[in-house]
mmCIF file of C-alpha atoms in Angstrom:
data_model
loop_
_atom_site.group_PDB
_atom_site.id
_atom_site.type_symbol
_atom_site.label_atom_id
_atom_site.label_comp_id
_atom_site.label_asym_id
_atom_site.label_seq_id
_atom_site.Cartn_x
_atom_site.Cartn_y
_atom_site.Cartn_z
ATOM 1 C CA UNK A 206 0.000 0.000 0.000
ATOM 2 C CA UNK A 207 2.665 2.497 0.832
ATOM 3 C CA UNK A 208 4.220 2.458 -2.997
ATOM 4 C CA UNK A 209 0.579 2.867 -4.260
ATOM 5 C CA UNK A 210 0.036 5.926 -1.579
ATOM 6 C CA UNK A 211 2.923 7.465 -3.279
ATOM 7 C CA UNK A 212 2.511 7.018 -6.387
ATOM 8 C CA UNK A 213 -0.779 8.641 -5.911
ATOM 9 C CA UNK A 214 0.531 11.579 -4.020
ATOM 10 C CA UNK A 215 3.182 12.037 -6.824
ATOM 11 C CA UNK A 216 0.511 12.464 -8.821
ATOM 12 C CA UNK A 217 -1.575 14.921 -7.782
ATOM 13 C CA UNK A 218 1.401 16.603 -6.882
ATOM 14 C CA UNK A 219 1.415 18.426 -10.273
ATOM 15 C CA UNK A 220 3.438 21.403 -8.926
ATOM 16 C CA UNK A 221 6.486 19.101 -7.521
ATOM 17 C CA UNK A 222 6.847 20.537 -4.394
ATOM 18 C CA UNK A 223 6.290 17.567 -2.523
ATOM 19 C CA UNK A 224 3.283 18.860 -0.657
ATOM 20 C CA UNK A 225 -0.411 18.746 -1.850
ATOM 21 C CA UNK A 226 -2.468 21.961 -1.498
ATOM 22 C CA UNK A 227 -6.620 22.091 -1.322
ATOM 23 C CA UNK A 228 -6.381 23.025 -5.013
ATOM 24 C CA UNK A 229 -4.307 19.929 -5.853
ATOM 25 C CA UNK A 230 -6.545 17.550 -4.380
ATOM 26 C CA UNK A 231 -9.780 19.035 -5.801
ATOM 27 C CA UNK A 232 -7.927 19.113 -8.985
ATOM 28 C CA UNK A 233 -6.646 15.327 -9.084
ATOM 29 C CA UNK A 234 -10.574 14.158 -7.590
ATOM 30 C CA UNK A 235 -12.173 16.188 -10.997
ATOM 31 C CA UNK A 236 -9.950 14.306 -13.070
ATOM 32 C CA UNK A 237 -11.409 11.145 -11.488
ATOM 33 C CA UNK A 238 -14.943 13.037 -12.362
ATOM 34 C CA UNK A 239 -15.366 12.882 -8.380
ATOM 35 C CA UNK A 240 -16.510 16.630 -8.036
ATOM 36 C CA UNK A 241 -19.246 15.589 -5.149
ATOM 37 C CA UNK A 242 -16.336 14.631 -2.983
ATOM 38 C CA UNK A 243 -15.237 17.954 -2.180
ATOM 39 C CA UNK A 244 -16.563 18.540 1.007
ATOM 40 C CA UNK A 245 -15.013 15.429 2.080
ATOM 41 C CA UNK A 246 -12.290 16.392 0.610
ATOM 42 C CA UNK A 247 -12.298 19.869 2.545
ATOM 43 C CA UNK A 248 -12.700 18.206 5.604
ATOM 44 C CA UNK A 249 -10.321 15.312 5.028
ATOM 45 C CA UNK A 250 -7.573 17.815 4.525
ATOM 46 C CA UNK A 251 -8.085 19.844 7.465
ATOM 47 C CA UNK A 252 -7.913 16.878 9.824
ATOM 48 C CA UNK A 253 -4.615 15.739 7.867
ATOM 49 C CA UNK A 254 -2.772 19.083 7.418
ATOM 50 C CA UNK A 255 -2.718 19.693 11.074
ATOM 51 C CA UNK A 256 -0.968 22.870 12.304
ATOM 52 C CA UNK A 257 0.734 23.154 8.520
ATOM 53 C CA UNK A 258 0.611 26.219 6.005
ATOM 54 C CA UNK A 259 -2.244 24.590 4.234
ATOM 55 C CA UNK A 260 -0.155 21.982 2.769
ATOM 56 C CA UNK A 261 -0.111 18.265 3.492
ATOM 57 C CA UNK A 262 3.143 16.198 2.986
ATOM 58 C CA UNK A 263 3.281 12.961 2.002
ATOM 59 C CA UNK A 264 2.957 11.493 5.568
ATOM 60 C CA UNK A 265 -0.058 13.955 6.309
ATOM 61 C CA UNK A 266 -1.133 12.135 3.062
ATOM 62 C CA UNK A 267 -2.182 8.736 4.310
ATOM 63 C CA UNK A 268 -4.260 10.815 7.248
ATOM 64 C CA UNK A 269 -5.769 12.513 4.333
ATOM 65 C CA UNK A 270 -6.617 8.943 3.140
ATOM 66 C CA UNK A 271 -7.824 7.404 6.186
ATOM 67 C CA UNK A 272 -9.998 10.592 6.826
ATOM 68 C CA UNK A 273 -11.429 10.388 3.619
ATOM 69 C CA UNK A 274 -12.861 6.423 3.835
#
């Protein structure tokens, strides 16, 4: 599971900056044509971002995940 995880993060990580921002993860869910998930996905990444700049890393990540399920 932990390749796929990053694999996945790499990929919404379109910017390369190794963190994921709101945008990034509303972005790579409307590629998936997923747009109903974004209040989940709002309050997924609030749990998982913690006390960050409104970024999640790739550990904050798999909270992101586990919040979102």
């Amino acid at each position: 599971h932990l390749k796929k995880t990053s694999l996945i993060f790499k990929k919404l990580d379109y910017n390369n900056n190794g963190f994921l921002s709101l945008t990034e993860l509303y972005d790579g869910f409307e590629r998936l044509n997923m747009f109903s998930f974004r209040p989940a996905i709002s309050q997924a990444f609030s749990l998982a971002k913690g006390s960050s700049e409104g970024l999640v890393d790739s550990r904050e990540f798999k909270t992101f995940l586990r919040a979102l399920v």
